[in-house]
Coordinates of C-alpha atoms in Angstrom, one line a residue:
Chain A
M1 CA 183.1 11.7 24.9
D2 CA 180.1 10.1 26.9
I3 CA 177.8 9.2 24.1
L4 CA 179.1 7.9 20.7
I5 CA 176.6 7.7 17.8
V6 CA 177.4 5.3 15.2
L7 CA 176.0 6.5 11.9
E8 CA 175.3 4.1 8.9
D9 CA 175.7 4.8 5.4
N10 CA 172.7 4.5 2.9
N11 CA 174.1 5.2 -0.4
G12 CA 175.8 8.4 0.6
K13 CA 173.4 9.6 3.0
I14 CA 173.0 9.1 6.8
H15 CA 170.7 6.1 7.2
R16 CA 167.2 7.3 8.4
M17 CA 167.7 5.3 11.9
G18 CA 171.1 7.1 12.2
L19 CA 169.2 10.5 12.3
E20 CA 166.7 8.9 14.9
S21 CA 169.9 8.0 16.9
I22 CA 171.2 11.5 16.7
A23 CA 167.8 12.5 18.4
A24 CA 168.0 9.9 21.0
A25 CA 171.6 11.0 21.8
Q26 CA 170.5 14.5 22.0
K27 CA 167.8 13.9 24.5
M28 CA 170.2 11.6 26.6
A29 CA 173.0 14.2 26.5
N30 CA 170.4 16.9 27.6
D31 CA 168.8 15.0 30.3
L32 CA 172.0 13.6 31.8
G33 CA 174.4 16.4 31.0
L34 CA 176.6 14.2 28.8
S35 CA 178.9 15.0 25.8
M36 CA 178.4 13.4 22.4
G37 CA 180.1 12.5 19.3
A38 CA 179.1 10.9 15.9
L39 CA 181.2 8.3 14.0
V40 CA 181.3 7.9 10.3
M41 CA 183.1 5.5 8.2
G42 CA 183.1 3.7 4.7
K43 CA 183.5 4.9 1.2
N44 CA 181.0 7.7 1.7
G45 CA 182.7 8.9 4.9
D46 CA 183.5 12.4 3.8
A47 CA 179.8 12.9 2.7
L48 CA 178.3 11.5 5.9
A49 CA 180.7 13.6 8.0
E50 CA 179.6 16.8 6.3
Q51 CA 175.8 15.8 7.0
A52 CA 176.6 14.8 10.4
S53 CA 178.6 18.0 11.1
G54 CA 175.2 19.9 10.4
F55 CA 173.7 18.6 13.6
N56 CA 174.3 19.3 17.1
V57 CA 176.4 16.1 17.8
G58 CA 179.4 17.5 19.8
E59 CA 182.2 16.4 17.1
V60 CA 182.1 14.0 14.1
I61 CA 184.8 11.3 14.0
K62 CA 185.6 10.2 10.7
V63 CA 187.5 6.8 10.2
N64 CA 189.2 6.3 6.8
N65 CA 190.5 3.0 6.1
K66 CA 190.3 1.0 2.7
L67 CA 189.4 -2.0 4.5
L68 CA 186.2 -0.2 5.5
S69 CA 185.3 1.1 2.0
S70 CA 182.6 -1.7 1.7
Y71 CA 180.8 -3.1 4.5
S72 CA 182.0 -6.4 6.2
S73 CA 181.0 -7.6 9.7
D74 CA 184.7 -8.5 10.5
G75 CA 186.0 -5.0 9.6
Y76 CA 183.3 -2.8 11.1
A77 CA 183.0 -4.8 14.2
E78 CA 186.7 -4.5 14.6
A79 CA 186.9 -0.6 13.8
V80 CA 183.9 0.3 16.0
K81 CA 185.6 -1.7 18.9
Q82 CA 188.8 0.1 18.3
V83 CA 187.0 3.5 18.3
I84 CA 185.2 2.7 21.4
E85 CA 188.6 1.9 23.1
Q86 CA 190.0 5.2 21.9
E87 CA 187.1 7.4 22.9
N88 CA 185.9 5.7 25.9
P89 CA 182.0 6.5 25.8
T90 CA 179.7 5.3 28.3
Y91 CA 177.0 4.8 25.7
V92 CA 177.3 3.7 22.1
L93 CA 174.0 4.5 20.3
F94 CA 173.0 2.5 17.0
G95 CA 169.8 2.4 15.1
H96 CA 168.4 -1.3 15.1
S97 CA 169.1 -1.7 11.4
Y98 CA 170.0 -5.0 9.6
Q99 CA 173.5 -3.9 9.3
V100 CA 173.9 -3.1 13.0
R101 CA 172.2 -6.5 13.9
D102 CA 175.0 -8.2 11.6
Y103 CA 178.0 -6.7 13.4
A104 CA 177.3 -4.9 16.6
P105 CA 176.8 -8.1 18.5
R106 CA 180.4 -8.8 17.7
V107 CA 181.5 -5.4 19.0
S108 CA 179.7 -6.5 22.3
A109 CA 181.5 -9.8 22.4
K110 CA 185.0 -8.3 21.6
L111 CA 184.6 -5.9 24.6
M112 CA 182.2 -8.2 26.7
K113 CA 180.1 -5.3 27.2
P114 CA 176.2 -5.6 26.9
F115 CA 174.4 -4.7 23.8
L116 CA 170.7 -3.6 24.8
V117 CA 169.0 -4.0 21.4
D118 CA 165.8 -2.8 19.6
N119 CA 164.6 -0.3 22.5
V120 CA 161.3 1.4 21.8
A121 CA 161.8 3.9 24.8
M122 CA 164.3 5.3 27.2
N123 CA 163.7 6.7 30.6
T124 CA 166.3 9.0 32.1
E125 CA 164.4 10.0 35.3
G126 CA 166.7 10.4 38.4
G127 CA 169.9 10.0 36.3
N128 CA 169.6 6.1 35.8
V129 CA 168.8 5.2 32.4
V130 CA 166.3 2.5 31.7
F131 CA 165.7 1.1 28.3
T132 CA 162.2 -0.4 27.2
K133 CA 162.1 -3.3 24.8
Q134 CA 159.1 -5.2 23.3
M135 CA 159.2 -9.0 24.2
F136 CA 157.2 -12.1 23.4
N137 CA 156.5 -10.6 19.8
A138 CA 155.3 -7.2 21.2
K139 CA 152.9 -8.8 23.6
L140 CA 154.8 -7.7 26.7
F141 CA 157.2 -4.6 27.4
S142 CA 160.4 -5.0 29.6
D143 CA 162.4 -2.4 31.3
I144 CA 166.1 -3.4 31.1
T145 CA 169.3 -1.8 32.6
P146 CA 172.9 -2.7 31.9
V147 CA 174.6 -4.1 35.0
S148 CA 178.3 -4.0 34.3
D149 CA 180.4 -0.9 34.0
G150 CA 180.2 0.9 30.6
P151 CA 180.6 1.2 27.7
Y152 CA 177.0 0.1 27.0
L153 CA 175.9 -0.5 23.3
V154 CA 172.3 0.5 22.7
S155 CA 170.1 0.2 19.7
F156 CA 166.7 1.8 19.2
Q157 CA 163.8 0.5 17.1
S158 CA 163.0 2.2 13.9
A159 CA 160.8 5.2 14.9
A160 CA 161.4 5.1 18.6
F161 CA 162.8 8.7 18.2
S162 CA 161.7 10.9 15.3
S163 CA 164.5 12.1 13.0
E164 CA 162.5 15.4 13.0
N165 CA 163.6 16.2 16.5
A166 CA 167.4 15.9 15.6
V167 CA 168.6 19.4 16.4
S168 CA 170.9 21.0 13.8
G169 CA 174.1 22.7 14.8
S170 CA 177.7 22.9 13.7
A171 CA 180.0 20.1 14.6
S172 CA 183.8 19.9 13.9
V173 CA 185.2 16.8 12.1
R174 CA 188.0 14.8 13.4
E175 CA 189.8 11.9 11.8
A176 CA 190.5 8.8 13.8
T177 CA 192.8 5.9 12.9
V178 CA 192.0 2.2 13.2
N179 CA 194.5 -0.6 12.7
L180 CA 193.0 -3.4 10.3
D181 CA 194.7 -6.2 8.5
A182 CA 193.1 -7.8 5.4
S183 CA 193.6 -11.2 6.9
M184 CA 190.8 -10.1 9.5
I185 CA 188.1 -9.9 6.8
K186 CA 186.9 -13.5 6.4
T187 CA 184.0 -12.6 4.1
E188 CA 183.7 -11.2 0.6
S189 CA 180.4 -9.5 -0.4
E190 CA 178.9 -9.0 -3.8
E191 CA 176.9 -6.0 -4.9
P192 CA 173.5 -5.9 -3.3
F193 CA 170.6 -6.5 -5.5
Q194 CA 166.9 -6.1 -5.6
E195 CA 164.6 -8.9 -6.6
E196 CA 161.8 -8.2 -9.1
A197 CA 158.9 -6.4 -7.8
G198 CA 156.6 -8.1 -10.0
G199 CA 154.6 -4.9 -10.6
V200 CA 153.4 -4.6 -7.0
D201 CA 153.7 -1.1 -5.8
L202 CA 152.2 -0.9 -2.3
T203 CA 153.7 2.3 -1.4
S204 CA 151.2 4.4 -3.6
A205 CA 148.1 2.4 -2.7
E206 CA 145.5 4.3 -0.9
I207 CA 143.9 1.1 0.4
I208 CA 145.9 -2.0 1.4
V209 CA 144.1 -5.2 2.6
S210 CA 146.9 -7.2 4.4
I211 CA 146.7 -10.8 5.5
G212 CA 148.7 -12.6 8.2
R213 CA 148.8 -16.1 9.6
G214 CA 145.0 -15.9 10.5
I215 CA 144.2 -16.4 6.7
G216 CA 144.7 -20.0 7.6
K217 CA 145.7 -21.7 4.4
E218 CA 146.7 -21.0 0.7
E219 CA 143.2 -21.9 -0.5
N220 CA 141.9 -18.7 1.4
I221 CA 144.1 -16.3 -0.4
P222 CA 141.7 -15.7 -3.5
L223 CA 139.1 -14.7 -0.8
A224 CA 141.4 -11.9 0.4
E225 CA 142.1 -10.8 -3.2
T226 CA 138.2 -10.5 -3.7
L227 CA 138.1 -8.3 -0.9
A228 CA 141.0 -6.2 -2.1
Q229 CA 139.3 -5.8 -5.3
A230 CA 136.1 -5.0 -4.1
L231 CA 137.6 -2.2 -2.0
G232 CA 139.7 -1.1 -4.8
G233 CA 143.0 -1.7 -2.8
E234 CA 146.0 -3.6 -3.1
L235 CA 146.7 -7.2 -1.6
A236 CA 149.8 -7.3 0.9
A237 CA 150.9 -9.6 3.6
S238 CA 152.9 -10.3 6.8
R239 CA 156.1 -12.2 6.6
P240 CA 154.6 -15.7 7.6
V241 CA 152.2 -15.7 4.4
V242 CA 155.3 -15.0 2.2
D243 CA 157.4 -17.5 4.0
A244 CA 154.7 -20.1 3.3
G245 CA 154.8 -19.2 -0.3
W246 CA 151.3 -18.2 -0.4
L247 CA 152.2 -14.7 -2.0
P248 CA 155.3 -13.4 -3.6
A249 CA 157.8 -11.4 -1.5
A250 CA 156.9 -8.2 -3.4
H251 CA 153.6 -8.2 -1.3
Q252 CA 155.4 -8.2 2.1
I253 CA 155.1 -5.3 4.3
G254 CA 157.5 -4.8 7.2
S255 CA 161.1 -4.4 8.2
S256 CA 162.1 -6.7 5.3
G257 CA 159.5 -5.6 3.0
Q258 CA 157.8 -2.5 2.1
S259 CA 156.8 0.4 4.3
V260 CA 153.5 1.9 3.5
S261 CA 151.1 4.8 4.9
P262 CA 147.8 4.3 3.1
Q263 CA 144.6 6.0 4.0
M264 CA 143.3 2.6 5.2
Y265 CA 145.3 -0.4 6.3
L266 CA 143.0 -3.5 6.8
A267 CA 145.0 -5.9 8.8
L268 CA 143.2 -9.3 8.6
G269 CA 144.5 -12.2 10.9
I270 CA 147.6 -10.2 11.5
S271 CA 149.1 -10.6 15.1
G272 CA 151.0 -7.4 15.0
A273 CA 154.7 -8.6 15.5
I274 CA 157.0 -5.7 15.4
Q275 CA 158.8 -6.7 12.3
H276 CA 155.5 -6.1 10.6
V277 CA 154.3 -3.0 12.5
V278 CA 157.2 -1.1 11.6
G279 CA 156.2 -1.2 7.9
M280 CA 152.6 0.0 8.5
K281 CA 152.2 1.9 11.6
G282 CA 152.3 5.2 9.6
S283 CA 149.0 4.4 7.9
K284 CA 146.2 7.0 8.4
N285 CA 143.6 4.5 9.4
I286 CA 144.4 1.0 10.7
V287 CA 141.5 -1.4 10.9
A288 CA 142.4 -4.7 12.4
I289 CA 140.3 -8.0 12.4
N290 CA 141.7 -10.8 14.5
K291 CA 140.3 -13.6 16.6
D292 CA 142.6 -13.1 19.5
P293 CA 141.6 -10.1 21.6
E294 CA 145.0 -9.8 23.0
A295 CA 146.8 -9.5 19.7
P296 CA 149.2 -6.6 19.7
I297 CA 147.7 -5.3 16.4
F298 CA 145.0 -3.9 18.5
E299 CA 147.3 -1.6 20.3
I300 CA 148.0 0.4 17.3
A301 CA 144.6 0.0 15.5
D302 CA 142.1 2.8 15.0
Y303 CA 139.4 0.3 14.7
G304 CA 139.2 -3.1 16.1
V305 CA 137.1 -6.3 15.3
V306 CA 137.6 -9.4 17.3
G307 CA 136.3 -12.1 15.0
D308 CA 137.3 -14.8 12.5
V309 CA 138.6 -13.3 9.4
L310 CA 137.3 -16.3 7.4
E311 CA 133.7 -15.5 8.6
I312 CA 134.0 -11.7 8.0
I313 CA 135.7 -11.5 4.8
P314 CA 133.1 -13.3 2.6
K315 CA 130.2 -11.1 4.2
L316 CA 132.2 -7.9 3.7
V317 CA 132.6 -8.9 -0.1
E318 CA 129.0 -9.7 -0.4
S319 CA 128.2 -6.4 1.2
L320 CA 130.4 -4.2 -0.9
K321 CA 129.4 -5.9 -4.1
G322 CA 125.5 -5.4 -3.2
D323 CA 126.4 -1.6 -2.9
Chain L
M1 CA 180.2 -30.8 7.3
K2 CA 179.7 -31.0 10.9
I3 CA 176.7 -28.5 11.8
A4 CA 175.5 -27.3 15.1
V5 CA 171.9 -26.1 15.3
L6 CA 170.8 -23.9 18.2
V7 CA 167.1 -24.6 19.1
K8 CA 165.2 -22.6 21.5
Q9 CA 162.0 -23.5 23.4
V10 CA 159.7 -20.3 23.4
P11 CA 156.1 -19.6 24.1
G12 CA 154.0 -20.4 21.2
A13 CA 152.3 -17.5 19.2
E14 CA 148.9 -18.5 20.7
S15 CA 150.2 -19.4 24.2
P16 CA 148.9 -17.3 27.2
L17 CA 151.6 -15.1 28.9
P18 CA 150.4 -14.4 32.3
I19 CA 153.1 -12.1 34.2
H20 CA 154.3 -13.5 37.6
S21 CA 153.3 -11.5 40.6
N22 CA 156.9 -10.3 41.0
Q23 CA 156.7 -8.8 37.6
K24 CA 160.0 -10.1 36.6
W25 CA 158.9 -13.0 34.6
V26 CA 155.9 -14.9 33.0
D27 CA 154.4 -17.7 34.7
E28 CA 156.1 -20.6 33.0
D29 CA 153.5 -23.3 34.2
A30 CA 150.8 -21.5 32.2
V31 CA 153.0 -21.1 29.0
A32 CA 152.5 -23.6 26.0
Y33 CA 156.0 -24.0 24.7
V34 CA 157.1 -24.4 20.9
M35 CA 160.4 -24.6 18.9
N36 CA 161.4 -21.0 17.9
E37 CA 160.2 -20.5 14.4
S38 CA 163.5 -19.5 12.8
D39 CA 165.4 -22.4 14.6
N40 CA 162.9 -24.6 12.9
Y41 CA 164.0 -23.3 9.5
A42 CA 167.8 -23.3 10.6
L43 CA 167.5 -27.1 11.5
E44 CA 165.7 -27.9 8.2
E45 CA 168.7 -26.1 6.4
A46 CA 171.3 -28.1 8.2
L47 CA 169.4 -31.4 7.6
Q48 CA 169.1 -30.6 3.8
I49 CA 172.8 -29.8 3.7
K50 CA 173.7 -33.0 5.4
E51 CA 171.5 -35.0 3.0
A52 CA 172.6 -33.3 -0.3
N53 CA 176.3 -34.1 0.7
S54 CA 175.5 -37.5 1.9
E55 CA 177.9 -37.2 4.9
G56 CA 178.2 -35.0 7.9
E57 CA 176.7 -34.6 11.2
V58 CA 173.9 -32.4 12.6
V59 CA 174.0 -31.8 16.4
V60 CA 171.2 -29.8 17.9
I61 CA 172.1 -27.8 21.1
S62 CA 169.6 -26.2 23.4
L63 CA 169.9 -24.2 26.8
G64 CA 167.4 -24.2 29.6
P65 CA 165.5 -26.3 32.2
D66 CA 164.3 -29.9 31.8
R67 CA 161.2 -28.7 29.8
I68 CA 163.4 -28.1 26.7
Q69 CA 164.1 -31.7 25.9
K70 CA 160.7 -31.7 24.4
V71 CA 162.0 -29.6 21.7
I72 CA 165.4 -31.5 21.6
R73 CA 163.5 -34.6 21.1
E74 CA 161.5 -33.0 18.2
A75 CA 164.7 -32.0 16.5
L76 CA 166.1 -35.4 17.0
A77 CA 162.9 -37.0 15.5
K78 CA 163.2 -34.7 12.5
G79 CA 166.7 -36.1 11.9
A80 CA 169.4 -34.5 14.0
D81 CA 172.0 -37.1 15.0
R82 CA 172.6 -36.2 18.6
A83 CA 171.9 -33.5 21.1
I84 CA 173.5 -31.2 23.8
H85 CA 171.5 -29.9 26.5
I86 CA 173.1 -27.1 28.4
Q87 CA 171.1 -27.5 31.6
I88 CA 170.4 -24.1 33.5
D89 CA 167.4 -22.3 35.0
T90 CA 166.7 -19.5 32.5
V91 CA 164.3 -17.6 34.7
G92 CA 165.1 -13.8 34.1
A93 CA 168.2 -14.8 32.1
I94 CA 168.1 -12.2 29.1
D95 CA 171.8 -11.5 28.8
P96 CA 172.9 -12.5 25.4
L97 CA 176.5 -12.3 26.3
A98 CA 175.9 -14.9 29.0
T99 CA 173.9 -17.1 27.1
A100 CA 176.4 -17.1 24.2
S101 CA 179.3 -17.8 26.4
H102 CA 177.6 -21.1 27.6
F103 CA 177.0 -22.2 24.1
A104 CA 180.5 -21.3 23.0
D105 CA 181.9 -23.4 26.0
A106 CA 179.9 -26.3 24.9
L107 CA 180.6 -25.9 21.1
K108 CA 184.3 -25.2 21.3
E109 CA 185.8 -28.5 21.6
E110 CA 183.6 -30.0 18.8
N111 CA 185.1 -28.1 16.0
F112 CA 181.9 -27.6 14.1
D113 CA 182.3 -26.3 10.4
L114 CA 179.0 -24.5 10.8
I115 CA 177.0 -23.1 13.6
F116 CA 173.2 -22.2 12.6
S117 CA 170.8 -20.4 14.8
G118 CA 167.4 -18.7 13.9
L119 CA 167.7 -15.1 13.3
Q120 CA 166.1 -14.1 16.7
S121 CA 164.0 -15.6 19.3
D122 CA 160.1 -15.1 19.5
D123 CA 160.5 -14.5 23.2
F124 CA 163.1 -12.0 23.9
G125 CA 164.3 -11.1 20.4
M126 CA 167.8 -10.1 21.1
A127 CA 169.0 -11.3 17.8
Q128 CA 172.4 -11.7 18.8
T129 CA 173.3 -15.0 20.3
G130 CA 174.6 -16.8 17.1
V131 CA 176.8 -13.7 16.0
I132 CA 178.3 -13.4 19.5
I133 CA 179.2 -17.1 19.5
G134 CA 180.8 -16.7 16.0
E135 CA 182.9 -13.9 17.5
M136 CA 183.7 -15.9 20.5
L137 CA 185.0 -18.9 18.6
G138 CA 187.0 -16.9 16.0
M139 CA 184.4 -17.8 13.0
A140 CA 183.2 -15.9 10.1
T141 CA 179.8 -14.6 10.7
A142 CA 176.8 -13.7 8.7
S143 CA 173.2 -12.9 9.7
L144 CA 169.8 -12.8 8.1
V145 CA 170.7 -15.8 5.7
M146 CA 168.1 -16.5 3.1
A147 CA 170.1 -19.3 1.0
I148 CA 173.0 -21.1 1.4
E149 CA 175.4 -22.7 -1.1
T150 CA 178.3 -25.0 -0.1
G151 CA 181.3 -26.5 -1.6
G152 CA 185.0 -26.2 -1.8
G153 CA 185.7 -25.3 1.8
K154 CA 183.7 -22.0 1.5
I155 CA 180.2 -21.2 1.7
K156 CA 178.3 -18.6 -0.1
V157 CA 175.1 -17.2 1.6
K158 CA 172.4 -14.9 0.5
R159 CA 171.9 -12.2 3.1
E160 CA 168.7 -10.2 3.5
L161 CA 169.3 -6.4 3.6
E162 CA 166.5 -3.8 4.1
A163 CA 163.6 -3.1 2.0
G164 CA 163.8 -5.9 -0.3
W165 CA 167.5 -5.8 -1.1
F166 CA 169.7 -8.8 -0.8
Q167 CA 173.3 -9.5 -1.1
W168 CA 175.6 -12.7 -1.7
V169 CA 178.3 -13.1 0.6
S170 CA 181.2 -15.6 0.5
L171 CA 182.5 -16.9 4.0
S172 CA 185.6 -19.0 5.0
L173 CA 184.7 -21.9 7.3
P174 CA 184.1 -22.2 10.2
A175 CA 181.2 -19.9 10.1
S176 CA 178.2 -19.2 12.3
L177 CA 175.0 -18.2 10.5
T178 CA 171.7 -16.8 11.8
I179 CA 169.1 -18.0 9.5
Q180 CA 166.0 -16.1 8.4
S181 CA 162.6 -17.7 8.3
G182 CA 161.2 -18.9 5.0
L183 CA 164.3 -20.1 3.3
N184 CA 163.0 -23.8 3.1
T185 CA 160.0 -25.8 4.0
P186 CA 160.5 -27.4 7.4
R187 CA 159.7 -31.2 7.7
Y188 CA 157.5 -32.8 10.0
P189 CA 159.0 -35.7 12.2
S190 CA 158.1 -39.1 10.8
L191 CA 156.7 -41.9 12.9
K192 CA 160.1 -43.6 12.3
G193 CA 161.9 -40.6 13.1
I194 CA 160.0 -40.2 16.5
M195 CA 160.8 -43.9 17.3
G196 CA 164.5 -43.4 16.4
A197 CA 165.0 -40.2 18.4
K198 CA 164.3 -42.1 21.6
K199 CA 167.7 -43.9 21.1
K200 CA 169.6 -40.9 20.2
E201 CA 172.1 -39.3 22.6
I202 CA 171.3 -36.1 24.5
K203 CA 174.4 -35.1 26.4
V204 CA 173.7 -33.0 29.4
V205 CA 176.3 -30.5 30.5
T206 CA 176.2 -28.0 33.3
P207 CA 177.7 -24.6 32.6
N208 CA 179.9 -22.6 34.9
P209 CA 178.0 -19.6 36.2
V210 CA 178.8 -16.2 34.4
E211 CA 178.0 -12.7 35.6
A212 CA 175.0 -11.2 33.5
N213 CA 175.6 -7.9 31.8
Q214 CA 172.2 -6.8 31.6
S215 CA 169.2 -7.2 33.8
L216 CA 165.4 -7.3 33.4
E217 CA 163.8 -4.8 35.8
K218 CA 160.2 -5.4 35.0
I219 CA 157.9 -6.9 32.4
Y220 CA 154.5 -5.6 31.9
V221 CA 151.6 -5.4 29.4
P222 CA 152.1 -2.3 27.3
H223 CA 149.4 0.3 27.3
S224 CA 148.7 2.2 24.2
D225 CA 147.7 5.8 24.3
K226 CA 145.8 5.2 21.1
Q227 CA 142.2 5.1 21.4
T228 CA 140.9 1.9 19.4
V229 CA 137.2 1.9 18.5
M230 CA 136.2 -1.7 19.1
I231 CA 133.4 -2.7 16.6
E232 CA 131.1 -5.5 18.3
G233 CA 128.1 -7.4 17.9
S234 CA 127.0 -10.4 15.6
V235 CA 129.1 -11.1 12.5
D236 CA 126.5 -9.4 10.4
Q237 CA 126.4 -6.4 12.7
M238 CA 130.1 -6.1 12.6
V239 CA 130.1 -6.3 8.8
E240 CA 127.6 -3.6 8.5
K241 CA 129.5 -1.4 11.0
L242 CA 132.8 -1.9 9.1
I243 CA 131.1 -0.7 6.0
H244 CA 129.8 2.3 7.8
T245 CA 133.1 3.1 9.1
F246 CA 134.9 2.5 5.7
R247 CA 132.5 5.0 4.2
N248 CA 131.8 7.5 6.8
D249 CA 134.9 7.6 8.9
I250 CA 137.8 6.7 6.9
K251 CA 136.2 7.9 3.8
V252 CA 137.6 5.2 1.2
L253 CA 134.3 4.0 -0.2

């Protein structure tokens, strides 16, 4: 096959980004006249294979191996490498999930073939595929092409393609074998766990007041809290604020925190790094206040204010309380 | 423990990023450079492990032109014992396989127990170099590390998964870890540290050229299809217009 889609297990379901990869592969196959296949593995391989076979993905390849029943970087990297060698695809597509970031670079190193990561777009005009990636914290875009011969490993950023566009179909399932040895696995993983949410449920909030680095210092957090209260909303933050210890992790929005889509997302002093944006770009109205007119947050904002949040917040609070 | 820490010099969050007329790179002369954020956390973690064990060595390693010696000095001033500078022109050099092979070449003779790198760089964000180096050197790897426990020839790390989930993973040594921001509080260099850094060794190595596997065709400012309504005026006017927008356009008041 020409395009191999690597699907990730999310507790017995195909990971959301896997469905997006299917949509990406279908576009690529359509535009370039290429054939497809989807790879599933792990303890939920049967369930994933059944789900994948309901899409127009050419065929589904299922790898059963007890050393792959739970995830390890060593096992998954070696298994995917072997499947690539067996199937000889030109493109290997992944969602840019945390698991993929953990092992796919090792597949790239094993094969000495490039891994073009975290793409937001793909252009297939003229039969050449050009991938578009954000750089410099999303301030600039770059067009990147692979140089060497394939296979090329490619990952797409969350929501670069819509899972709703994944065309259903009926694909056959085939089993493939990989040779793994227990001595290859140099890690031992414990069960995943969640840290206490601390009573913060941002996903159901209609109004979110979210603060970033621009809030300046810890002493200014109560100011933002007052604004959130005055608006009847919840207080959230981007990663730097949580990293600094100014707010608990339960308040974090973004790829490593919560994903939200409130009626209004008020971004205060948030630059708009992609790790944050993936968690809030589905908001119905985004209002951004930032003193840097070049901040990437303005690219996705519905309403923008270039100004100092520390000047604007107190006056907003005053105005709201005066109402 | 002998720990190598990869540090990268990247444009600061507030730095201008004018695009060079050839549309292949930014004008580096106009860029204000800093140490990559997650690398700073990686360095701090290495220094703390060394201090907690009262033994070991922290070696900082960086790749790029002469200008990167600024971040190397900064790392030495914070407490790294010595440094390796892989001297190479990095304009247009985005290929992680090529970058990682330079690092692997420079590191392989040193037999490090641990290699730390930031999770990803704030410039290209490829998020691969540390993991690839681990594979190239036959080490165990773990990414997105949020906490590290050492002891008994093994290490245990807390890895960040998606959507607020975590997982503890034990690894055999040697291992290459990519470090997530926020797992510690990075120190500032002391005056004594800054003075002492001047005497520390920076070994400069010149790498063998390797073929790139991916190429940057064009770099540009993204244009958004989204129409952003800019609210302008004095602070008071902006506040008044914002309240109006909340009430009448977004309808949350």
